[in-house]
Coordinates of C-alpha atoms and ligand atoms in Angstrom, one line a residue:
M1 CA -57.0 171.2 17.0
M2 CA -57.0 169.3 20.2
R3 CA -56.7 171.2 23.5
I4 CA -53.8 169.8 25.5
T5 CA -53.5 170.2 29.3
L6 CA -51.7 168.9 32.3
E7 CA -53.8 168.0 35.4
R8 CA -52.3 167.6 38.8
Q9 CA -55.1 165.8 40.6
P10 CA -56.0 162.4 41.9
L11 CA -57.3 160.5 38.9
E12 CA -60.7 159.7 40.7
R13 CA -61.6 163.4 40.4
I14 CA -60.9 163.9 36.7
E15 CA -64.1 164.7 34.8
T16 CA -63.7 163.4 31.2
G17 CA -65.3 161.3 28.5
A18 CA -62.7 158.6 29.0
L19 CA -59.8 158.2 31.4
I20 CA -57.0 156.0 30.0
V21 CA -55.3 153.9 32.5
L22 CA -52.2 151.8 31.7
V23 CA -52.3 148.1 32.7
F24 CA -49.2 146.1 32.7
E25 CA -48.7 142.4 32.0
G26 CA -48.3 140.5 35.2
R27 CA -49.7 143.3 37.4
K28 CA -53.4 142.7 38.2
E29 CA -55.7 145.7 37.8
A30 CA -58.4 145.5 40.5
R31 CA -59.6 149.2 40.4
F32 CA -62.7 150.5 38.6
G33 CA -64.4 147.2 39.1
A34 CA -62.0 145.5 36.7
G35 CA -61.1 142.6 39.1
D36 CA -63.3 140.1 37.3
L37 CA -62.0 141.0 33.9
T38 CA -58.5 140.6 35.1
D39 CA -59.2 137.3 36.8
A40 CA -60.9 135.9 33.7
G41 CA -57.8 136.8 31.7
E42 CA -59.7 139.2 29.6
V43 CA -57.6 142.1 30.6
A44 CA -54.0 140.8 30.5
G45 CA -52.1 144.1 29.9
K46 CA -50.7 142.9 26.6
S47 CA -49.3 145.8 24.5
L48 CA -52.1 147.8 22.8
E49 CA -54.9 145.7 24.3
L50 CA -57.8 148.0 24.9
T51 CA -60.8 147.4 27.2
L52 CA -63.5 150.1 27.6
L53 CA -65.4 150.2 30.9
H54 CA -68.6 152.2 31.2
R55 CA -69.5 154.1 34.4
P56 CA -66.6 152.6 36.2
A57 CA -66.6 152.4 40.0
G58 CA -65.1 155.1 42.1
V59 CA -64.1 157.7 39.4
A60 CA -65.8 160.8 38.0
A61 CA -64.8 159.9 34.4
A62 CA -67.7 158.6 32.2
R63 CA -65.5 155.8 31.0
V64 CA -62.2 154.1 31.8
L65 CA -60.1 152.7 29.0
L66 CA -57.8 150.0 30.3
A67 CA -54.8 150.3 27.9
G68 CA -52.4 147.4 27.8
A69 CA -48.8 148.6 28.1
G70 CA -47.0 145.2 28.0
K71 CA -44.4 144.0 30.4
P72 CA -43.3 146.7 32.8
E73 CA -39.5 146.0 32.2
K74 CA -40.0 146.6 28.5
F75 CA -42.0 149.8 29.0
S76 CA -40.5 153.0 27.5
C77 CA -41.5 156.4 26.1
A78 CA -41.8 154.8 22.6
E79 CA -44.3 152.3 24.0
L80 CA -46.3 155.0 25.8
R81 CA -46.4 157.0 22.6
K82 CA -48.0 154.1 20.8
V83 CA -50.4 153.2 23.7
A84 CA -51.6 156.8 23.9
G85 CA -52.1 156.9 20.1
A86 CA -54.0 153.6 20.0
A87 CA -56.2 154.6 22.9
V88 CA -57.0 158.0 21.4
R89 CA -57.8 156.5 18.0
H90 CA -60.1 153.9 19.6
L91 CA -61.9 156.4 21.6
K92 CA -62.3 158.8 18.7
S93 CA -63.9 156.0 16.7
K94 CA -66.4 155.8 19.5
S95 CA -67.1 159.5 19.3
V96 CA -65.5 160.3 22.7
K97 CA -64.7 164.0 22.7
T98 CA -62.6 164.5 25.9
I99 CA -59.9 162.2 27.0
A100 CA -57.4 162.1 29.9
L101 CA -54.5 159.7 30.4
A102 CA -53.3 158.9 33.9
L103 CA -49.6 158.5 34.5
D104 CA -48.5 156.5 37.5
P105 CA -45.8 158.3 39.6
E106 CA -43.2 155.8 38.3
Y107 CA -43.7 157.0 34.8
A108 CA -44.5 160.7 35.5
G109 CA -41.2 162.1 34.3
G110 CA -41.1 164.8 31.6
E111 CA -40.1 162.5 28.8
Y112 CA -43.1 160.3 29.5
A113 CA -45.5 163.2 29.7
A114 CA -44.3 164.5 26.4
A115 CA -44.6 161.0 24.8
A116 CA -48.2 160.7 25.9
V117 CA -49.0 164.0 24.4
E118 CA -47.2 163.2 21.2
G119 CA -49.0 159.8 20.9
A120 CA -52.3 161.5 21.4
I121 CA -51.8 164.2 18.8
L122 CA -50.2 161.9 16.3
G123 CA -52.9 159.3 16.8
E124 CA -55.6 161.9 16.3
F125 CA -54.4 163.0 12.9
E126 CA -56.4 161.7 9.9
P127 CA -55.5 162.3 6.2
D128 CA -59.1 163.1 5.5
R129 CA -58.9 166.7 4.4
Y130 CA -60.6 166.0 1.1
K131 CA -63.4 163.9 2.4
T132 CA -66.6 165.9 2.4
D133 CA -68.8 164.0 4.9
D134 CA -69.8 166.3 7.6
D135 CA -69.7 163.8 10.5
K136 CA -65.9 163.6 10.7
K137 CA -65.0 162.6 14.2
S138 CA -62.5 164.6 16.3
V139 CA -61.2 164.7 19.9
E140 CA -61.6 168.1 21.5
A141 CA -59.4 167.8 24.6
F142 CA -56.6 165.6 25.9
A143 CA -55.2 165.8 29.4
V144 CA -52.2 164.1 31.0
V145 CA -53.0 163.4 34.6
V146 CA -50.2 163.3 37.3
S147 CA -50.4 163.4 41.1
A148 CA -50.3 166.8 42.7
A149 CA -46.6 166.4 43.4
G150 CA -45.7 166.6 39.6
G151 CA -42.9 169.2 39.2
A152 CA -42.8 172.3 37.1
E153 CA -40.7 170.6 34.4
L154 CA -43.8 168.7 33.4
D155 CA -45.5 171.8 32.0
D156 CA -42.5 172.3 29.7
A157 CA -42.5 168.7 28.7
V158 CA -46.2 168.8 27.8
A159 CA -45.6 172.0 25.8
R160 CA -42.7 170.4 24.0
G161 CA -44.6 167.3 23.2
R162 CA -47.4 169.4 21.7
I163 CA -44.9 171.4 19.6
L164 CA -43.2 168.3 18.3
A165 CA -46.3 166.4 17.4
E166 CA -48.0 169.3 15.8
A167 CA -44.9 169.9 13.7
Q168 CA -44.9 166.2 12.7
N169 CA -48.7 166.5 11.7
F170 CA -47.9 169.7 9.8
T171 CA -45.4 167.5 7.8
R172 CA -48.0 164.7 7.4
G173 CA -50.5 167.2 6.1
L174 CA -48.1 168.5 3.5
V175 CA -47.1 165.1 2.3
N176 CA -50.7 164.0 2.0
E177 CA -51.5 166.9 -0.4
P178 CA -52.0 165.6 -3.9
A179 CA -49.7 167.0 -6.6
N180 CA -52.4 168.9 -8.4
R181 CA -52.9 171.0 -5.2
L182 CA -49.3 171.1 -4.0
T183 CA -47.0 172.2 -6.7
P184 CA -43.5 173.6 -6.0
A185 CA -44.9 177.1 -5.9
K186 CA -47.5 176.0 -3.4
V187 CA -44.9 174.3 -1.2
A188 CA -43.0 177.7 -1.2
E189 CA -46.2 179.4 -0.2
A190 CA -46.8 177.0 2.6
A191 CA -43.2 177.5 3.8
R192 CA -43.6 181.3 3.7
Q193 CA -46.8 181.2 5.7
M194 CA -45.3 178.9 8.3
A195 CA -42.2 181.0 8.5
S196 CA -44.1 184.2 9.1
E197 CA -46.3 182.5 11.7
F198 CA -43.3 181.4 13.7
Q199 CA -40.9 184.3 13.0
L200 CA -38.5 182.5 10.7
E201 CA -36.8 184.0 7.6
C202 CA -37.9 182.5 4.3
E203 CA -36.5 183.1 0.9
V204 CA -37.4 181.3 -2.3
L205 CA -35.0 181.0 -5.2
E206 CA -36.6 181.0 -8.6
R207 CA -35.5 179.5 -11.9
E208 CA -33.5 182.6 -12.9
Q209 CA -31.5 182.7 -9.7
M210 CA -30.8 179.0 -10.1
Q211 CA -29.5 179.6 -13.6
K212 CA -27.2 182.3 -12.3
L213 CA -25.9 179.9 -9.6
G214 CA -25.3 177.2 -12.2
M215 CA -27.7 174.7 -10.7
G216 CA -27.8 172.6 -13.9
A217 CA -28.7 169.3 -12.1
L218 CA -31.7 170.8 -10.4
L219 CA -32.8 172.7 -13.5
G220 CA -32.4 169.6 -15.7
V221 CA -35.1 167.8 -13.6
A222 CA -37.3 170.8 -13.5
Q223 CA -37.3 171.4 -17.3
G224 CA -39.8 168.7 -18.1
S225 CA -42.6 170.3 -16.1
A226 CA -44.9 173.3 -16.7
E227 CA -44.6 174.0 -13.0
P228 CA -41.6 176.2 -12.2
P229 CA -39.1 174.9 -9.6
A230 CA -38.5 176.5 -6.3
L231 CA -35.5 176.3 -3.9
I232 CA -36.9 177.1 -0.5
V233 CA -34.6 178.4 2.2
V234 CA -35.9 178.8 5.7
R235 CA -33.6 180.2 8.4
Y236 CA -33.7 180.0 12.2
R237 CA -31.1 182.3 14.0
P238 CA -30.9 182.1 17.8
A239 CA -31.2 185.5 19.6
Q240 CA -27.5 185.6 20.6
S241 CA -25.2 182.9 19.4
E242 CA -21.5 182.4 19.6
S243 CA -22.1 179.1 17.8
K244 CA -19.4 178.2 15.4
T245 CA -21.6 175.6 13.9
H246 CA -24.5 176.0 11.6
L247 CA -26.8 173.1 10.9
G248 CA -28.2 172.7 7.3
L249 CA -31.2 170.6 6.7
V250 CA -31.7 169.5 3.1
G251 CA -34.9 167.8 2.0
K252 CA -36.0 166.3 -1.3
G253 CA -39.1 168.1 -2.5
V254 CA -40.3 166.3 -5.6
T255 CA -44.0 167.2 -5.6
F256 CA -44.7 164.4 -8.0
D257 CA -42.3 161.8 -9.4
T258 CA -43.6 160.2 -12.7
G259 CA -40.0 159.1 -13.4
G260 CA -39.7 161.5 -16.3
I261 CA -38.8 160.0 -19.6
S262 CA -37.7 156.9 -17.8
I263 CA -41.3 156.7 -16.8
K264 CA -42.6 154.6 -13.9
P265 CA -45.2 151.9 -14.3
A266 CA -48.8 153.0 -13.7
D267 CA -49.4 150.6 -10.8
G268 CA -48.9 152.5 -7.6
M269 CA -47.7 155.7 -9.2
E270 CA -50.3 157.7 -7.3
K271 CA -48.1 157.2 -4.2
M272 CA -45.4 159.4 -5.7
K273 CA -47.1 162.5 -4.4
Y274 CA -45.1 161.6 -1.3
D275 CA -41.8 162.2 -3.0
M276 CA -41.6 165.6 -1.2
A277 CA -41.7 163.9 2.3
G278 CA -38.0 164.8 3.0
G279 CA -38.6 168.5 2.2
A280 CA -41.8 168.4 4.3
A281 CA -39.9 166.9 7.2
M282 CA -37.5 169.8 7.1
L283 CA -40.3 172.3 7.1
G284 CA -41.9 170.5 10.1
A285 CA -38.6 170.4 11.9
M286 CA -38.2 174.2 11.4
R287 CA -41.7 174.8 12.7
A288 CA -40.8 173.1 16.0
I289 CA -37.2 174.6 16.1
A290 CA -38.7 178.1 15.8
Q291 CA -40.7 177.4 19.0
L292 CA -38.1 175.5 21.0
K293 CA -35.3 177.9 20.1
P294 CA -32.1 175.9 20.2
A295 CA -28.7 177.6 20.6
I296 CA -27.5 176.6 17.2
P297 CA -28.5 178.4 13.9
V298 CA -30.4 176.0 11.6
T299 CA -31.3 176.5 7.9
A300 CA -33.5 174.3 5.8
F301 CA -32.9 174.0 2.0
I302 CA -35.7 172.4 0.1
P303 CA -35.4 172.0 -3.7
C304 CA -38.9 171.6 -5.1
V305 CA -39.6 170.3 -8.6
E306 CA -42.1 168.1 -10.4
N307 CA -40.5 165.3 -12.3
M308 CA -42.5 165.0 -15.6
P309 CA -42.0 163.7 -19.1
G310 CA -42.7 166.1 -21.9
S311 CA -41.3 167.7 -24.9
R312 CA -39.0 169.8 -22.8
A313 CA -38.0 167.0 -20.4
Q314 CA -34.4 165.9 -20.0
R315 CA -33.4 162.7 -21.9
P316 CA -31.4 159.7 -20.8
G317 CA -27.9 160.5 -21.9
D318 CA -28.1 164.2 -21.3
I319 CA -25.1 165.6 -19.5
V320 CA -25.8 168.4 -16.9
T321 CA -23.3 170.5 -15.0
A322 CA -24.0 170.8 -11.3
M323 CA -23.4 174.0 -9.3
S324 CA -20.3 172.3 -7.8
G325 CA -18.9 172.2 -11.4
K326 CA -19.1 168.4 -11.6
T327 CA -20.7 167.0 -14.8
I328 CA -23.4 164.3 -14.5
E329 CA -24.6 161.9 -17.2
V330 CA -28.3 161.4 -16.6
I331 CA -28.7 157.7 -17.4
N332 CA -32.1 157.4 -15.8
T333 CA -34.4 160.4 -15.4
D334 CA -36.1 158.6 -12.5
A335 CA -33.0 159.0 -10.3
E336 CA -34.0 162.7 -10.0
G337 CA -33.8 163.1 -6.3
R338 CA -30.0 162.9 -6.1
L339 CA -29.8 165.5 -8.9
I340 CA -31.8 168.1 -7.2
L341 CA -30.1 167.3 -3.8
A342 CA -26.7 167.6 -5.4
D343 CA -27.3 171.3 -6.1
A344 CA -29.1 171.9 -2.8
L345 CA -26.2 170.4 -0.8
T346 CA -23.7 172.6 -2.7
Y347 CA -25.8 175.6 -2.0
A348 CA -26.2 174.7 1.6
R349 CA -22.4 174.5 2.0
Q350 CA -22.0 177.8 0.1
Q351 CA -24.5 179.4 2.5
G352 CA -22.3 178.4 5.5
S353 CA -23.7 175.1 6.8
T354 CA -20.9 173.4 8.8
H355 CA -23.0 170.2 9.4
L356 CA -25.6 168.7 7.1
V357 CA -28.5 166.3 7.3
D358 CA -30.6 165.4 4.3
A359 CA -33.8 163.4 4.2
A360 CA -35.2 162.0 1.0
T361 CA -37.5 159.4 -0.4
L362 CA -34.6 158.5 -2.5
T363 CA -34.6 154.8 -3.5
G364 CA -36.8 151.8 -3.8
A365 CA -33.7 149.8 -2.9
I366 CA -33.8 151.0 0.7
V367 CA -37.3 149.6 1.0
V368 CA -36.0 146.3 -0.2
A369 CA -33.1 146.5 2.3
L370 CA -34.9 147.6 5.4
G371 CA -38.6 147.3 4.7
H372 CA -40.9 149.9 6.2
L373 CA -39.4 149.7 9.7
N374 CA -36.1 151.6 9.5
V375 CA -34.8 154.7 8.0
G376 CA -31.5 154.0 6.1
L377 CA -28.8 156.2 7.6
F378 CA -25.6 157.0 5.7
A379 CA -22.8 159.3 6.9
N380 CA -19.4 160.6 5.9
D381 CA -18.5 161.4 9.5
E382 CA -18.5 159.1 12.5
A383 CA -19.4 161.8 15.1
M384 CA -22.3 163.1 13.0
R385 CA -23.6 159.6 12.5
E386 CA -23.6 159.1 16.3
R387 CA -25.4 162.4 16.9
V388 CA -28.2 161.6 14.6
L389 CA -28.5 158.0 15.7
G390 CA -28.6 159.2 19.3
A391 CA -31.4 161.7 18.6
A392 CA -33.3 159.0 16.7
K393 CA -33.1 156.6 19.5
A394 CA -34.3 159.1 22.1
E395 CA -37.3 159.9 19.9
G396 CA -38.2 156.3 19.2
E397 CA -37.6 156.7 15.5
R398 CA -35.8 153.6 14.1
M399 CA -32.8 154.4 11.9
W400 CA -30.2 151.8 10.8
P401 CA -26.6 152.7 9.8
M402 CA -25.7 151.7 6.2
P403 CA -22.3 151.5 4.7
L404 CA -20.8 154.2 2.6
E405 CA -17.4 153.2 1.5
D406 CA -15.6 155.0 -1.3
D407 CA -15.4 151.8 -3.3
Y408 CA -19.2 152.3 -4.1
K409 CA -18.2 155.2 -6.2
D410 CA -16.9 152.8 -8.9
Y411 CA -20.5 151.9 -9.7
L412 CA -21.1 155.5 -10.8
K413 CA -18.5 155.6 -13.5
S414 CA -19.5 157.3 -16.7
A415 CA -17.6 157.2 -20.0
F416 CA -18.7 160.8 -20.9
A417 CA -19.0 162.8 -17.6
D418 CA -17.6 163.0 -14.1
L419 CA -20.2 160.6 -12.8
A420 CA -23.4 158.8 -13.8
N421 CA -26.6 159.4 -11.9
V422 CA -27.3 155.7 -11.4
G423 CA -25.1 152.7 -10.5
G424 CA -26.7 149.7 -12.0
R425 CA -28.8 147.0 -10.4
W426 CA -27.2 146.3 -7.1
G427 CA -26.8 148.3 -3.9
G428 CA -29.1 151.0 -5.1
A429 CA -29.5 152.8 -1.8
A430 CA -25.7 152.9 -1.3
T431 CA -25.0 154.1 -4.8
A432 CA -27.5 156.9 -4.4
A433 CA -25.9 157.9 -1.1
I434 CA -22.4 157.8 -2.5
F435 CA -23.6 160.1 -5.4
L436 CA -24.8 162.6 -2.7
K437 CA -21.5 162.3 -0.9
E438 CA -19.7 163.8 -3.9
F439 CA -21.7 167.0 -3.2
A440 CA -21.5 167.0 0.6
G441 CA -17.7 167.1 0.2
E442 CA -15.8 167.5 3.5
T443 CA -18.8 168.8 5.4
P444 CA -19.9 166.3 8.1
W445 CA -23.1 165.0 6.7
V446 CA -25.8 162.4 7.3
H447 CA -28.2 161.2 4.6
L448 CA -31.6 159.7 5.6
D449 CA -33.3 157.6 3.0
I450 CA -36.9 157.6 4.1
A451 CA -38.5 156.0 1.1
G452 CA -39.7 153.0 3.1
T453 CA -40.8 154.9 6.2
A454 CA -42.4 158.2 5.1
W455 CA -45.6 156.5 4.1
L456 CA -47.6 153.8 5.9
D457 CA -49.3 151.6 3.3
E458 CA -51.4 150.2 6.1
G459 CA -52.6 152.1 9.2
K460 CA -51.5 151.1 12.7
P461 CA -53.6 151.1 15.8
F462 CA -51.7 154.3 16.8
L463 CA -51.2 156.0 13.4
A464 CA -53.5 156.5 10.4
K465 CA -52.6 155.0 7.0
G466 CA -50.6 157.5 4.8
P467 CA -47.9 160.0 5.6
S468 CA -45.9 159.2 8.8
G469 CA -43.9 162.4 9.4
V470 CA -40.8 160.4 10.0
A471 CA -37.6 162.2 10.9
V472 CA -39.2 165.4 12.2
R473 CA -38.7 164.6 15.9
T474 CA -35.2 163.3 15.4
L475 CA -34.1 166.5 13.5
V476 CA -35.6 168.7 16.2
R477 CA -33.9 166.8 19.0
L478 CA -30.6 166.9 17.0
A479 CA -30.9 170.7 17.0
T480 CA -32.1 171.2 20.5
E481 CA -29.5 168.9 22.0
W482 CA -26.6 170.1 19.9
K483 CA -23.4 170.4 21.8
E484 CA -20.4 172.1 20.3
T485 CA -17.3 169.9 20.5
Ligands
BES501 N1 -38.8 158.6 -5.6 C1 -38.1 157.5 -6.1 C2 -37.8 156.5 -4.9 C3 -38.9 155.4 -4.6 C4 -39.1 154.4 -5.5 C5 -39.6 155.5 -3.5 C6 -40.0 153.4 -5.2 C7 -40.5 154.5 -3.2 C8 -40.7 153.5 -4.1 C9 -36.9 157.9 -6.7 O1 -36.8 159.1 -7.3 C10 -36.6 156.8 -7.8 O2 -37.3 156.7 -8.6 N2 -35.5 156.0 -7.6 C11 -35.2 155.0 -8.5 C12 -33.7 155.0 -8.7 C13 -33.3 154.1 -9.9 C14 -33.7 154.7 -11.2 C15 -31.8 154.0 -9.8 C16 -35.6 153.7 -7.8 O3 -35.4 153.5 -6.6 O4 -36.1 152.8 -8.5
ZN502 ZN1 -37.6 159.0 -9.4
ZN503 ZN1 -38.2 160.5 -6.6

């Protein structure tokens, strides 16, 4: 793991393998002997443009990396996070082991320092656990450099950035695990281990307890697999709390989604190991929440199953009874996420959650609607929607509000049960959301469909291909900035 520090020193004195210096469009950089490059237009400060200088003039660093930060008026924490990530990835590929990033006084506030640290840690992550070559590159140390005047709040900000990014990478690591190595029982084991490391409570409900609770929707999905299901509950309680609210985080944990009897086509099916990304996001969020200690109690509920076809698998046409008492006709066994979430939402309410957020790789339809850029955000409550959107904006995670009117429920009519688990061809993300809404009931609730955003099919300069860890930072901020109303 990368060593993270904050340095209060003139940047000339920093001894490091490479010093990252931001260059902005329209502001000429003449330091480090870069004047000629700037004059020639080779260094223009365009966003994510990177220029490596060797043995630069006037600094102790072995190299200076000029990192384009775009137009100064467009610069933000989100931009800095990307620049830091792209710079670290570039330097890592050149085998640079120690890196520092200089923040000008105008951007030396806590949020910027945290964003730089986050960008570096997120950029450093590689989903290469199962590659056996022994020359895997890694960065040993990353420092944020501010002038000697930098205040004490910067230490907290750097610590916070590290906690957030490491939590997000924890999520990415879990999502990256293949389904043969990460079964529901193994997710539970990972949750237990994380909980004991960070002093959280962890409880795992097994099949028998689910049967007693009447979780017929969850159990129906689980019955097709030889791997037993697990409902993971991780609890954070603040030391003293007069909080009347209790945040419940519910995450879809399908360790592999074959589609079941309504089986998916072979092409691209390997990606369905990521179908537990919502659950992994909740575990990552709890890992950070345990360290940042918000005033509000938070509990994560993660239903874990493997969706398999087999002689015991549920069939299209089966009717299951959910824990809430509602009956569901399973028209399509591939719409399994909403089935397991239905019971997890009911359980989360029964356990005292006053506010709920779920995250799930729920529908292909959200990918059609929003591409890979935005999380689809559905809510049954205006204030709750604004809370989550506000947290997402502050964290630079893009989420887009989607409609959830009661009329969508008409699509889920079943002739034989209270509702069907699919709603036909159109509006697939909204019909999935309205299905969940039946189980969120009156509790203020937000549903995040992360099917398009939890996995990057192509790497970015600042982030490796594969699991993105989306929603972790937003959920943590939601908890840490919670205000009772
Ligand atoms: N895990 C999938 C969602 C998914 C599909 C993510 C494709 C990424 C790409 C989910 O369980 C699913 O299969 N949903 C179906 C629902 C349909 C049967 C109503 C879908 O979206 O195709
Ligand atoms: Zn499915
Ligand atoms: Zn699924």
